[in-house]
PDB file of C-alpha atoms in Angstrom:
ATOM      1  CA  MET A  30      17.224  35.715 -36.637  1.00 39.00           C
ATOM      2  CA  GLY A  31      15.781  32.227 -35.254  1.00 43.00           C
ATOM      3  CA  HIS A  32      14.765  31.890 -31.363  1.00 49.00           C
ATOM      4  CA  VAL A  33      17.729  31.025 -29.264  1.00 48.00           C
ATOM      5  CA  LEU A  34      16.882  28.198 -26.833  1.00 57.00           C
ATOM      6  CA  PRO A  35      17.948  28.637 -23.236  1.00 62.00           C
ATOM      7  CA  VAL A  36      19.914  25.325 -23.103  1.00 73.00           C
ATOM      8  CA  ASN A  37      22.263  23.192 -25.657  1.00 84.00           C
ATOM      9  CA  ILE A  38      19.562  21.148 -27.649  1.00 86.00           C
ATOM     10  CA  ASP A  39      22.562  18.765 -28.862  1.00 87.00           C
ATOM     11  CA  ASP A  40      23.292  17.902 -24.952  1.00 87.00           C
ATOM     12  CA  ILE A  41      19.508  17.381 -24.686  1.00 89.00           C
ATOM     13  CA  ALA A  42      19.008  15.168 -27.784  1.00 89.00           C
ATOM     14  CA  THR A  43      22.018  12.922 -26.447  1.00 87.00           C
ATOM     15  CA  GLU A  44      20.722  12.440 -23.009  1.00 85.00           C
ATOM     16  CA  TYR A  45      16.934  11.555 -24.917  1.00 84.00           C
ATOM     17  CA  ASN A  46      18.615   8.977 -26.964  1.00 82.00           C
ATOM     18  CA  ARG A  47      20.430   7.234 -24.336  1.00 77.00           C
ATOM     19  CA  GLY A  48      17.145   6.465 -23.098  1.00 75.00           C
ATOM     20  CA  ALA A  49      16.408   9.649 -20.624  1.00 78.00           C
ATOM     21  CA  THR A  50      12.658  10.429 -20.699  1.00 81.00           C
ATOM     22  CA  SER A  51      11.427  14.080 -21.589  1.00 83.00           C
ATOM     23  CA  GLN A  52       9.908  13.916 -17.931  1.00 78.00           C
ATOM     24  CA  GLN A  53      13.272  13.194 -16.502  1.00 78.00           C
ATOM     25  CA  ILE A  54      14.954  15.945 -18.666  1.00 86.00           C
ATOM     26  CA  GLY A  55      12.660  18.534 -17.815  1.00 81.00           C
ATOM     27  CA  SER A  56      12.601  17.548 -14.071  1.00 76.00           C
ATOM     28  CA  ARG A  57      16.504  18.441 -13.980  1.00 80.00           C
ATOM     29  CA  LEU A  58      16.101  21.555 -16.325  1.00 82.00           C
ATOM     30  CA  GLY A  59      13.408  22.694 -14.390  1.00 78.00           C
ATOM     31  CA  VAL A  60      10.792  22.508 -17.447  1.00 81.00           C
ATOM     32  CA  CYS A  61       7.845  20.460 -18.120  1.00 80.00           C
ATOM     33  CA  ALA A  62       8.164  17.465 -20.294  1.00 82.00           C
ATOM     34  CA  LEU A  63       5.909  19.023 -23.084  1.00 86.00           C
ATOM     35  CA  THR A  64       8.602  21.506 -23.325  1.00 87.00           C
ATOM     36  CA  ILE A  65      11.219  19.108 -23.651  1.00 89.00           C
ATOM     37  CA  ARG A  66       9.523  17.217 -26.508  1.00 88.00           C
ATOM     38  CA  ARG A  67       8.640  20.456 -28.149  1.00 89.00           C
ATOM     39  CA  TRP A  68      12.460  21.845 -28.633  1.00 89.00           C
ATOM     40  CA  LEU A  69      13.411  18.170 -29.601  1.00 90.00           C
ATOM     41  CA  ARG A  70      11.140  17.978 -32.275  1.00 90.00           C
ATOM     42  CA  GLY A  71      12.037  21.623 -33.230  1.00 88.00           C
ATOM     43  CA  SER A  72      15.645  20.374 -33.651  1.00 87.00           C
ATOM     44  CA  GLY A  73      14.576  17.612 -35.948  1.00 89.00           C
ATOM     45  CA  VAL A  74      14.640  14.808 -33.327  1.00 89.00           C
ATOM     46  CA  ALA A  75      12.465  11.673 -33.595  1.00 86.00           C
ATOM     47  CA  VAL A  76      10.379  11.764 -30.194  1.00 85.00           C
ATOM     48  CA  ARG A  77       9.282   8.849 -29.089  1.00 78.00           C
ATOM     49  CA  PRO A  78       5.309   7.554 -28.246  1.00 71.00           C
ATOM     50  CA  ARG A  79       4.088   8.305 -24.937  1.00 65.00           C
ATOM     51  CA  THR A  80       3.309   4.596 -24.413  1.00 53.00           C
ATOM     52  CA  GLY A  81       4.729   1.789 -22.797  1.00 47.00           C
ATOM     53  CA  LEU A  82       8.197   2.347 -21.044  1.00 44.00           C
ATOM     54  CA  HIS A  83       9.014   5.994 -21.596  1.00 45.00           C
ATOM     55  CA  SER A  84       5.370   7.250 -20.484  1.00 50.00           C
ATOM     56  CA  ARG A  85       5.380   4.961 -17.655  1.00 60.00           C
ATOM     57  CA  LYS A  86       5.411   7.294 -14.265  1.00 71.00           C
ATOM     58  CA  HIS A  87       6.345   4.456 -11.862  1.00 80.00           C
ATOM     59  CA  GLN A  88       8.687   1.941 -13.156  1.00 84.00           C
ATOM     60  CA  PHE A  89       8.273  -2.034 -11.687  1.00 89.00           C
ATOM     61  CA  ASN A  90       8.438  -5.487 -13.105  1.00 91.00           C
ATOM     62  CA  GLN A  91       4.958  -5.965 -15.038  1.00 91.00           C
ATOM     63  CA  SER A  92       6.147  -9.548 -15.829  1.00 92.00           C
ATOM     64  CA  ALA A  93       6.207 -10.581 -12.116  1.00 94.00           C
ATOM     65  CA  PHE A  94       3.631 -13.240 -12.396  1.00 96.00           C
ATOM     66  CA  SER A  95       3.933 -14.520 -16.181  1.00 94.00           C
ATOM     67  CA  VAL A  96       5.397 -17.474 -14.446  1.00 95.00           C
ATOM     68  CA  ILE A  97       5.223 -18.762 -11.358  1.00 96.00           C
ATOM     69  CA  ASP A  98       8.659 -20.469 -10.223  1.00 95.00           C
ATOM     70  CA  THR A  99       9.851 -18.867  -7.167  1.00 97.00           C
ATOM     71  CA  GLU A 100       9.025 -18.772  -3.452  1.00 97.00           C
ATOM     72  CA  ASN A 101       8.257 -14.823  -3.566  1.00 97.00           C
ATOM     73  CA  LYS A 102       5.976 -15.227  -6.474  1.00 97.00           C
ATOM     74  CA  ALA A 103       3.807 -17.939  -5.133  1.00 98.00           C
ATOM     75  CA  TYR A 104       3.904 -16.298  -1.826  1.00 98.00           C
ATOM     76  CA  TRP A 105       2.632 -12.696  -3.446  1.00 98.00           C
ATOM     77  CA  LEU A 106      -0.005 -14.313  -5.654  1.00 98.00           C
ATOM     78  CA  GLY A 107      -1.722 -15.914  -2.416  1.00 97.00           C
ATOM     79  CA  PHE A 108      -1.346 -12.619  -0.816  1.00 98.00           C
ATOM     80  CA  ILE A 109      -2.764 -10.795  -3.738  1.00 97.00           C
ATOM     81  CA  MET A 110      -5.933 -13.390  -3.958  1.00 96.00           C
ATOM     82  CA  ALA A 111      -6.533 -12.352  -0.281  1.00 96.00           C
ATOM     83  CA  ASP A 112      -6.261  -8.227  -0.466  1.00 95.00           C
ATOM     84  CA  GLY A 113      -5.890  -7.471  -3.967  1.00 95.00           C
ATOM     85  CA  HIS A 114      -8.231  -5.756  -5.934  1.00 94.00           C
ATOM     86  CA  LEU A 115      -7.910  -5.789  -9.846  1.00 94.00           C
ATOM     87  CA  TRP A 116      -9.090  -1.988 -10.944  1.00 89.00           C
ATOM     88  CA  LYS A 117     -11.098  -1.729 -14.391  1.00 87.00           C
ATOM     89  CA  GLY A 118      -8.856  -4.182 -15.878  1.00 88.00           C
ATOM     90  CA  MET A 119      -5.732  -1.638 -15.482  1.00 89.00           C
ATOM     91  CA  ALA A 120      -4.101  -1.932 -12.078  1.00 92.00           C
ATOM     92  CA  LEU A 121      -3.234  -3.804  -8.961  1.00 95.00           C
ATOM     93  CA  GLN A 122      -4.473  -1.976  -6.169  1.00 94.00           C
ATOM     94  CA  ILE A 123      -3.864  -3.306  -2.507  1.00 96.00           C
ATOM     95  CA  GLY A 124      -4.823  -1.914   0.906  1.00 94.00           C
ATOM     96  CA  LEU A 125      -3.840  -2.611   4.335  1.00 95.00           C
ATOM     97  CA  ALA A 126      -4.278  -1.259   7.977  1.00 93.00           C
ATOM     98  CA  VAL A 127      -1.694   1.063   8.979  1.00 94.00           C
ATOM     99  CA  ILE A 128      -0.227  -1.604  11.147  1.00 95.00           C
ATOM    100  CA  ASP A 129       1.035  -3.487   8.365  1.00 96.00           C
ATOM    101  CA  GLN A 130       2.502  -0.751   6.231  1.00 96.00           C
ATOM    102  CA  VAL A 131       6.352  -2.655   5.929  1.00 97.00           C
ATOM    103  CA  HIS A 132       4.225  -5.129   4.118  1.00 98.00           C
ATOM    104  CA  LEU A 133       3.419  -2.899   1.394  1.00 97.00           C
ATOM    105  CA  GLU A 134       7.119  -2.235   1.439  1.00 97.00           C
ATOM    106  CA  LYS A 135       8.086  -5.650   1.125  1.00 97.00           C
ATOM    107  CA  LEU A 136       5.673  -5.772  -1.701  1.00 98.00           C
ATOM    108  CA  LYS A 137       7.222  -2.810  -3.596  1.00 95.00           C
ATOM    109  CA  ALA A 138      10.487  -4.516  -3.043  1.00 96.00           C
ATOM    110  CA  PHE A 139       9.176  -7.645  -4.850  1.00 96.00           C
ATOM    111  CA  PHE A 140       8.154  -5.589  -7.815  1.00 94.00           C
ATOM    112  CA  GLY A 141      11.165  -3.236  -7.790  1.00 93.00           C
ATOM    113  CA  GLY A 142       8.488  -0.561  -8.047  1.00 91.00           C
ATOM    114  CA  THR A 143       8.637   3.089  -7.162  1.00 89.00           C
ATOM    115  CA  GLN A 144       5.155   3.708  -6.562  1.00 89.00           C
ATOM    116  CA  PRO A 145       4.441   5.908  -3.631  1.00 90.00           C
ATOM    117  CA  ILE A 146       2.315   3.997  -0.768  1.00 92.00           C
ATOM    118  CA  TYR A 147      -0.502   6.780   0.374  1.00 90.00           C
ATOM    119  CA  LYS A 148      -2.656   6.846   3.651  1.00 89.00           C
ATOM    120  CA  LYS A 149      -6.298   7.095   3.170  1.00 85.00           C
ATOM    121  CA  LEU A 150      -9.056   7.565   6.018  1.00 82.00           C
ATOM    122  CA  GLN A 151     -11.717   4.750   6.159  1.00 73.00           C
ATOM    123  CA  PRO A 152     -15.121   5.589   7.110  1.00 77.00           C
ATOM    124  CA  ALA A 153     -17.052   3.636   9.500  1.00 76.00           C
ATOM    125  CA  SER A 154     -18.674   0.817   7.575  1.00 75.00           C
ATOM    126  CA  MET A 155     -20.683  -2.486   8.045  1.00 70.00           C
ATOM    127  CA  LEU A 156     -18.919  -5.895   7.465  1.00 63.00           C
ATOM    128  CA  ASN A 157     -20.240  -9.095   7.983  1.00 60.00           C
ATOM    129  CA  GLY A 158     -22.918  -7.724  10.248  1.00 68.00           C
ATOM    130  CA  ARG A 159     -20.282  -5.861  12.314  1.00 72.00           C
ATOM    131  CA  MET A 160     -19.608  -2.057  12.509  1.00 76.00           C
ATOM    132  CA  ILE A 161     -15.910  -1.129  11.816  1.00 75.00           C
ATOM    133  CA  LYS A 162     -15.182   2.240  13.133  1.00 78.00           C
ATOM    134  CA  GLN A 163     -13.363   4.491  11.183  1.00 75.00           C
ATOM    135  CA  ARG A 164      -9.609   3.869  10.611  1.00 81.00           C
ATOM    136  CA  GLU A 165      -6.720   4.935   8.830  1.00 88.00           C
ATOM    137  CA  SER A 166      -5.182   2.741   6.101  1.00 91.00           C
ATOM    138  CA  VAL A 167      -2.146   2.609   3.687  1.00 93.00           C
ATOM    139  CA  HIS A 168      -2.468   1.953  -0.067  1.00 94.00           C
ATOM    140  CA  VAL A 169      -0.588   1.599  -3.249  1.00 94.00           C
ATOM    141  CA  GLN A 170      -1.060   0.799  -6.726  1.00 93.00           C
ATOM    142  CA  PHE A 171       0.759  -0.946  -9.811  1.00 93.00           C
ATOM    143  CA  SER A 172      -0.852   0.121 -13.050  1.00 90.00           C
ATOM    144  CA  SER A 173      -0.027  -2.327 -16.086  1.00 91.00           C
ATOM    145  CA  LYS A 174      -2.432  -4.421 -17.961  1.00 90.00           C
ATOM    146  CA  GLN A 175       0.022  -6.969 -18.656  1.00 92.00           C
ATOM    147  CA  LEU A 176       0.101  -7.472 -14.742  1.00 95.00           C
ATOM    148  CA  VAL A 177      -3.783  -7.807 -14.591  1.00 95.00           C
ATOM    149  CA  SER A 178      -3.792  -9.992 -17.688  1.00 94.00           C
ATOM    150  CA  ASP A 179      -1.606 -12.573 -15.864  1.00 95.00           C
ATOM    151  CA  LEU A 180      -3.252 -12.021 -12.437  1.00 96.00           C
ATOM    152  CA  GLY A 181      -6.635 -12.949 -14.281  1.00 94.00           C
ATOM    153  CA  ARG A 182      -5.216 -15.605 -16.018  1.00 93.00           C
ATOM    154  CA  LEU A 183      -3.942 -17.530 -12.778  1.00 94.00           C
ATOM    155  CA  GLY A 184      -7.565 -16.890 -11.203  1.00 93.00           C
ATOM    156  CA  ILE A 185      -7.466 -13.587  -9.582  1.00 93.00           C
ATOM    157  CA  GLY A 186     -10.651 -11.997  -9.956  1.00 86.00           C
ATOM    158  CA  ASN A 187     -12.588 -14.885 -10.392  1.00 75.00           C
ATOM    159  CA  SER A 188     -12.031 -17.007  -6.991  1.00 61.00           C
ATOM    160  CA  LYS A 189     -15.605 -17.760  -6.475  1.00 65.00           C
ATOM    161  CA  LEU A 190     -14.554 -20.440  -9.208  1.00 77.00           C
ATOM    162  CA  VAL A 191     -10.990 -21.009  -9.216  1.00 85.00           C
ATOM    163  CA  ASN A 192      -8.197 -21.281  -6.744  1.00 91.00           C
ATOM    164  CA  PRO A 193      -4.892 -20.345  -7.975  1.00 94.00           C
ATOM    165  CA  ALA A 194      -2.691 -22.908  -5.727  1.00 95.00           C
ATOM    166  CA  ASP A 195      -4.089 -25.840  -8.436  1.00 93.00           C
ATOM    167  CA  GLN A 196      -1.874 -24.019 -10.900  1.00 93.00           C
ATOM    168  CA  LEU A 197       1.135 -24.326  -9.015  1.00 96.00           C
ATOM    169  CA  SER A 198       3.702 -27.034  -8.486  1.00 96.00           C
ATOM    170  CA  VAL A 199       3.375 -29.039  -5.362  1.00 96.00           C
ATOM    171  CA  ASP A 200       6.646 -27.486  -3.618  1.00 97.00           C
ATOM    172  CA  LEU A 201       5.089 -23.671  -4.097  1.00 98.00           C
ATOM    173  CA  ARG A 202       1.536 -24.238  -2.627  1.00 98.00           C
ATOM    174  CA  ARG A 203       2.581 -23.508   0.959  1.00 98.00           C
ATOM    175  CA  HIS A 204       4.084 -20.405   0.148  1.00 98.00           C
ATOM    176  CA  TYR A 205       0.878 -19.489  -1.648  1.00 98.00           C
ATOM    177  CA  TYR A 206      -1.229 -20.649   1.046  1.00 98.00           C
ATOM    178  CA  ARG A 207       1.016 -18.529   3.761  1.00 98.00           C
ATOM    179  CA  GLY A 208       0.379 -15.813   1.393  1.00 98.00           C
ATOM    180  CA  LEU A 209      -3.329 -16.332   1.301  1.00 98.00           C
ATOM    181  CA  PHE A 210      -3.289 -16.894   5.291  1.00 98.00           C
ATOM    182  CA  ASP A 211      -1.038 -13.644   6.041  1.00 98.00           C
ATOM    183  CA  GLY A 212      -4.370 -11.833   3.999  1.00 97.00           C
ATOM    184  CA  ASP A 213      -7.060 -13.558   5.154  1.00 96.00           C
ATOM    185  CA  GLY A 214      -6.155 -15.695   7.807  1.00 97.00           C
ATOM    186  CA  SER A 215      -5.948 -15.283  11.705  1.00 97.00           C
ATOM    187  CA  LEU A 216      -3.953 -16.691  14.307  1.00 97.00           C
ATOM    188  CA  MET A 217      -4.788 -16.297  18.015  1.00 96.00           C
ATOM    189  CA  LYS A 218      -3.335 -17.893  21.315  1.00 92.00           C
ATOM    190  CA  GLN A 219      -5.772 -19.333  23.783  1.00 87.00           C
ATOM    191  CA  VAL A 220      -5.283 -19.811  27.373  1.00 83.00           C
ATOM    192  CA  VAL A 221      -7.257 -22.444  29.096  1.00 77.00           C
ATOM    193  CA  ARG A 222      -7.439 -23.561  32.323  1.00 71.00           C
ATOM    194  CA  THR A 223      -4.798 -21.172  33.713  1.00 67.00           C
ATOM    195  CA  SER A 224      -1.614 -22.444  32.353  1.00 71.00           C
ATOM    196  CA  HIS A 225      -2.827 -24.540  29.064  1.00 82.00           C
ATOM    197  CA  VAL A 226      -2.400 -22.750  25.452  1.00 86.00           C
ATOM    198  CA  GLN A 227      -4.456 -23.778  22.556  1.00 92.00           C
ATOM    199  CA  TRP A 228      -4.254 -22.205  18.947  1.00 95.00           C
ATOM    200  CA  GLU A 229      -6.974 -21.350  16.653  1.00 96.00           C
ATOM    201  CA  MET A 230      -6.318 -20.931  12.711  1.00 97.00           C
ATOM    202  CA  ASN A 231      -9.081 -19.374  10.780  1.00 97.00           C
ATOM    203  CA  GLN A 232      -9.138 -18.908   6.969  1.00 97.00           C
ATOM    204  CA  CYS A 233     -11.967 -17.278   5.430  1.00 95.00           C
ATOM    205  CA  GLY A 234     -12.407 -16.032   1.595  1.00 93.00           C
ATOM    206  CA  HIS A 235     -14.599 -17.130  -1.432  1.00 91.00           C
ATOM    207  CA  PHE A 236     -15.391 -21.002  -1.315  1.00 93.00           C
ATOM    208  CA  ALA A 237     -12.514 -22.348  -3.831  1.00 93.00           C
ATOM    209  CA  VAL A 238      -9.934 -20.937  -2.275  1.00 94.00           C
ATOM    210  CA  VAL A 239     -10.995 -21.263   1.535  1.00 96.00           C
ATOM    211  CA  ASN A 240     -11.796 -25.068   0.113  1.00 96.00           C
ATOM    212  CA  GLY A 241      -8.235 -25.301  -1.186  1.00 96.00           C
ATOM    213  CA  PHE A 242      -7.145 -24.058   2.006  1.00 97.00           C
ATOM    214  CA  SER A 243      -8.869 -26.830   3.981  1.00 97.00           C
ATOM    215  CA  GLU A 244      -7.798 -29.822   1.636  1.00 97.00           C
ATOM    216  CA  PHE A 245      -4.067 -28.251   2.386  1.00 97.00           C
ATOM    217  CA  ALA A 246      -4.888 -28.269   5.981  1.00 97.00           C
ATOM    218  CA  ARG A 247      -5.800 -32.267   5.816  1.00 97.00           C
ATOM    219  CA  SER A 248      -3.050 -32.963   3.804  1.00 96.00           C
ATOM    220  CA  THR A 249      -0.483 -31.540   5.962  1.00 96.00           C
ATOM    221  CA  CYS A 250      -1.737 -32.002   9.656  1.00 96.00           C
ATOM    222  CA  GLY A 251      -4.858 -34.492   9.342  1.00 95.00           C
ATOM    223  CA  ALA A 252      -7.115 -31.706  10.205  1.00 92.00           C
ATOM    224  CA  LYS A 253     -11.005 -32.101   8.972  1.00 89.00           C
ATOM    225  CA  ALA A 254     -11.178 -27.902   8.834  1.00 91.00           C
ATOM    226  CA  SER A 255     -14.723 -28.174   7.177  1.00 94.00           C
ATOM    227  CA  VAL A 256     -15.420 -25.296   5.108  1.00 96.00           C
ATOM    228  CA  ARG A 257     -18.727 -23.293   6.383  1.00 95.00           C
ATOM    229  CA  ALA A 258     -20.782 -20.371   5.366  1.00 94.00           C
ATOM    230  CA  HIS A 259     -21.334 -17.130   7.769  1.00 85.00           C
ATOM    231  CA  ARG A 260     -23.193 -14.320   5.882  1.00 80.00           C
ATOM    232  CA  GLY A 261     -22.014 -14.896   2.346  1.00 82.00           C
ATOM    233  CA  ILE A 262     -18.252 -15.539   3.486  1.00 89.00           C
ATOM    234  CA  TYR A 263     -17.054 -19.100   3.727  1.00 95.00           C
ATOM    235  CA  TYR A 264     -14.291 -20.158   6.262  1.00 96.00           C
ATOM    236  CA  CYS A 265     -12.722 -22.926   8.020  1.00 97.00           C
ATOM    237  CA  SER A 266     -11.073 -23.508  11.189  1.00 96.00           C
ATOM    238  CA  LEU A 267      -8.382 -25.443  13.516  1.00 94.00           C
ATOM    239  CA  HIS A 268      -8.292 -25.452  17.215  1.00 92.00           C
ATOM    240  CA  GLY A 269      -5.706 -26.983  19.575  1.00 92.00           C
ATOM    241  CA  ASN A 270      -2.109 -27.530  19.889  1.00 92.00           C
ATOM    242  CA  ALA A 271      -0.568 -30.222  17.812  1.00 94.00           C
ATOM    243  CA  LYS A 272      -2.307 -29.795  14.442  1.00 96.00           C
ATOM    244  CA  PRO A 273      -2.290 -25.951  14.255  1.00 97.00           C
ATOM    245  CA  LYS A 274       1.145 -25.978  15.203  1.00 97.00           C
ATOM    246  CA  GLN A 275       1.871 -28.747  12.469  1.00 97.00           C
ATOM    247  CA  LEU A 276       0.507 -26.656   9.870  1.00 98.00           C
ATOM    248  CA  ALA A 277       2.091 -23.412  10.832  1.00 98.00           C
ATOM    249  CA  LYS A 278       5.300 -24.798  10.490  1.00 98.00           C
ATOM    250  CA  GLU A 279       4.235 -26.261   7.200  1.00 98.00           C
ATOM    251  CA  MET A 280       3.949 -22.716   5.960  1.00 98.00           C
ATOM    252  CA  TYR A 281       5.971 -20.466   8.109  1.00 98.00           C
ATOM    253  CA  ALA A 282       9.476 -22.364   8.976  1.00 97.00           C
ATOM    254  CA  ASP A 283      12.233 -21.886   6.677  1.00 97.00           C
ATOM    255  CA  SER A 284      10.458 -19.165   4.784  1.00 97.00           C
ATOM    256  CA  GLN A 285      11.684 -15.730   3.250  1.00 96.00           C
ATOM    257  CA  VAL A 286       8.603 -13.395   3.371  1.00 98.00           C
ATOM    258  CA  PHE A 287       5.695 -13.360   5.510  1.00 98.00           C
ATOM    259  CA  LEU A 288       3.515 -10.778   7.308  1.00 98.00           C
ATOM    260  CA  ASP A 289       5.648  -9.716  10.288  1.00 98.00           C
ATOM    261  CA  ARG A 290       3.025 -10.005  13.398  1.00 96.00           C
ATOM    262  CA  LYS A 291       2.128 -13.311  12.206  1.00 97.00           C
ATOM    263  CA  HIS A 292       5.393 -14.799  12.184  1.00 98.00           C
ATOM    264  CA  THR A 293       6.053 -13.399  15.591  1.00 97.00           C
ATOM    265  CA  LEU A 294       3.201 -15.428  16.388  1.00 96.00           C
ATOM    266  CA  PHE A 295       4.342 -18.595  14.609  1.00 97.00           C
ATOM    267  CA  LEU A 296       7.638 -18.281  16.887  1.00 97.00           C
ATOM    268  CA  GLU A 297       5.580 -18.117  20.093  1.00 95.00           C
ATOM    269  CA  MET A 298       4.360 -21.460  19.251  1.00 95.00           C
ATOM    270  CA  GLY A 299       7.796 -22.595  19.878  1.00 91.00           C
ATOM    271  CA  VAL A 300       7.957 -25.201  16.617  1.00 88.00           C
TER     272      VAL A 300
END
């Protein structure tokens, strides 16, 4: 007498052939995916190889950067240039301060991703000659060779030589630079002579990227914003009132996606 399965294999086969994964079916029945695959094979069902979509633990749009043709794509390309890391040609990793966790949620929504955001305790370390205290950070990872390839083609991971903005249409560049600035830029309010307010904007990074931002600032508001080097990192700065406001308006006005705390400062500028 043959072994009797504790479930209806026909129902499992139907569910599997309609696209459900062995992991999904196993989770529902309380058994492991390998057991589901063994049952299917034993019943003559052709089992899909564990590659591609059906073996992927977390789903997301892997072709999001195949073509940069929207505001959101341009913005996230700039942000990834600033804060992203391509891990071993296999995955995109991004880590931020805990205060910016909601921004990682926005990135997940952009990708349509199901990846978890996890917290990590960063040890104290030296950065540009300054001691950074131990701090908590949040991280997310998107594993995909196609995604990494598309980002690499656009210049991510090769920022010493390439500025991705050069590959974008002119109308999308302000969104790219907003993403870059949200990641590696700073906007600060300065009160001088009791009531007079000035603003300072800084952008740091590799030369090609910072030089591109400097040229963008010059074409937008006429600011010189010369590129300088400090401890191996390049940066450019704008100071004053009218020109920082004009540049911030070009980047943030009527935008769909941004880092909340910098957008709040932009609104405080009153432009």
